[in-house]
Amino acid sequence: MLGEAYFAFSTACINEPLQDIPSPDGRHRIVVFQRDCGATTGFLTQASLLTQRDALDDRSGNLFIADSNHGAAPSGPGGGPAVVAVWLDARHLQLSHHPSARVFLATPQIDGVQIMYLTTAVPPGHD
């Protein structure tokens, strides 16, 4: 069996954007995406904080990585757990996900942006 690090960070993966939301000041954007690394792995929901000029490409998320923990967390629109991103202001971002999601990465700060993580059975916007 392949380790989580392989399928989370492999270059043979394809990213499908689910949300792409600019920050209120237009400096950054949060991209929530499904990462599919082939038939032998489960779907991952990931998030990256990028500048407006940066492309997502097929890189792994720099902010958040989670899977459904073998079905313990319900699947969202991309097949992995639902994740909802909301800018609170230009320097504060909130990510909501199901408490049963298996989280591999949850970065608290990138490029001066503070990230708060909220676990909820029904992420905002998915009720």
Coordinates of C-alpha atoms in Angstrom, one line a residue:
M1 CA 0.0 0.0 0.0
L2 CA 1.3 3.5 -0.9
G3 CA 1.8 5.9 2.0
E4 CA -0.3 9.0 2.4
A5 CA 2.7 11.2 1.6
Y6 CA 3.0 9.6 -1.8
F7 CA -0.6 10.2 -2.9
A8 CA -0.7 13.6 -1.2
F9 CA 2.4 14.9 -2.9
S10 CA 2.9 12.9 -6.0
T11 CA 3.4 14.7 -9.3
A12 CA 1.2 12.2 -11.1
C13 CA -1.9 13.9 -9.7
I14 CA -4.6 16.1 -11.2
N15 CA -6.2 19.0 -9.4
E16 CA -9.8 20.1 -10.1
P17 CA -10.7 23.5 -8.6
L18 CA -13.9 23.6 -6.5
Q19 CA -13.6 27.2 -5.1
D20 CA -11.4 30.1 -6.1
I21 CA -12.0 33.1 -3.9
P22 CA -10.0 36.3 -4.0
S23 CA -9.1 38.1 -0.8
P24 CA -10.9 41.4 0.0
D25 CA -7.7 43.4 -0.9
G26 CA -7.1 41.4 -4.1
R27 CA -3.6 40.4 -3.0
H28 CA -4.3 36.6 -2.4
R29 CA -6.8 34.0 -3.4
I30 CA -7.8 30.7 -1.8
V31 CA -8.3 27.8 -4.1
V32 CA -10.0 24.7 -2.7
F33 CA -9.6 21.7 -5.0
Q34 CA -10.0 18.0 -5.4
R35 CA -6.7 16.2 -5.8
D36 CA -7.0 12.9 -7.7
C37 CA -3.9 10.7 -7.7
G38 CA -5.4 7.6 -9.5
A39 CA -7.7 4.7 -8.9
T40 CA -5.7 3.2 -6.0
T41 CA -6.1 6.3 -3.8
G42 CA -9.1 8.1 -2.3
F43 CA -10.1 11.6 -3.2
L44 CA -8.3 14.4 -1.3
T45 CA -9.7 17.9 -0.7
Q46 CA -6.9 20.4 -0.6
A47 CA -6.5 24.2 -0.4
S48 CA -3.8 26.5 -1.4
L49 CA -3.2 30.2 -0.6
L50 CA -1.8 31.8 -3.7
T51 CA -1.2 35.3 -5.0
Q52 CA -3.4 36.5 -7.8
R53 CA -0.6 35.8 -10.3
D54 CA 0.1 32.3 -9.1
A55 CA -1.3 29.3 -11.0
L56 CA -2.5 26.3 -9.1
D57 CA -0.9 23.9 -11.6
D58 CA -0.8 20.2 -10.3
R59 CA 1.0 21.0 -7.0
S60 CA -0.2 19.7 -3.7
G61 CA -2.0 22.1 -1.4
N62 CA 0.1 24.4 0.7
L63 CA -2.6 25.2 3.3
F64 CA -4.9 22.2 3.9
I65 CA -5.0 18.6 2.9
A66 CA -7.7 16.1 4.1
D67 CA -9.5 12.9 3.0
S68 CA -12.8 11.5 4.1
N69 CA -11.2 9.1 6.6
H70 CA -12.5 5.9 4.9
G71 CA -16.0 7.4 4.7
A72 CA -16.2 8.7 8.2
A73 CA -16.7 12.3 6.8
P74 CA -19.3 12.8 4.1
S75 CA -18.0 13.4 0.6
G76 CA -18.2 16.9 -0.8
P77 CA -18.5 18.1 -4.4
G78 CA -15.1 16.8 -5.5
G79 CA -15.4 13.4 -3.8
G80 CA -13.2 14.3 -0.7
P81 CA -14.6 15.9 2.4
A82 CA -16.4 19.2 1.9
V83 CA -14.3 22.3 2.7
V84 CA -15.7 25.8 2.8
A85 CA -13.4 28.8 2.6
V86 CA -14.5 32.3 3.8
W87 CA -12.4 35.4 3.9
L88 CA -13.1 37.3 7.2
D89 CA -10.9 40.2 6.0
A90 CA -7.8 40.6 3.9
R91 CA -5.6 38.9 6.6
H92 CA -7.9 36.3 8.1
L93 CA -9.3 33.2 6.4
Q94 CA -11.6 30.6 7.8
L95 CA -11.8 27.0 6.6
S96 CA -14.6 24.7 7.7
H97 CA -14.6 21.0 7.4
H98 CA -16.3 17.9 8.9
P99 CA -14.8 16.9 12.3
S100 CA -14.3 13.3 11.0
A101 CA -12.2 14.3 8.1
R102 CA -8.6 13.0 8.4
V103 CA -6.4 16.1 8.2
F104 CA -2.9 15.7 6.9
L105 CA -2.0 19.4 6.8
A106 CA -3.6 22.5 8.4
T107 CA -1.2 25.5 8.1
P108 CA -2.0 28.3 10.6
Q109 CA -0.4 31.1 8.6
I110 CA 1.0 31.8 5.2
D111 CA 2.3 35.1 3.7
G112 CA 0.8 37.2 6.6
V113 CA -2.6 35.5 6.4
Q114 CA -3.9 33.8 9.5
I115 CA -6.0 30.7 8.9
M116 CA -8.6 29.6 11.4
Y117 CA -10.1 26.0 11.1
L118 CA -13.6 25.3 12.1
T119 CA -15.0 21.7 12.4
T120 CA -18.7 21.4 11.8
A121 CA -20.9 18.5 10.7
V122 CA -22.4 20.7 8.0
P123 CA -20.0 23.3 6.6
P124 CA -21.6 26.7 5.9
G125 CA -23.1 26.8 2.4
H126 CA -23.7 23.0 2.4
D127 CA -26.9 22.8 4.5

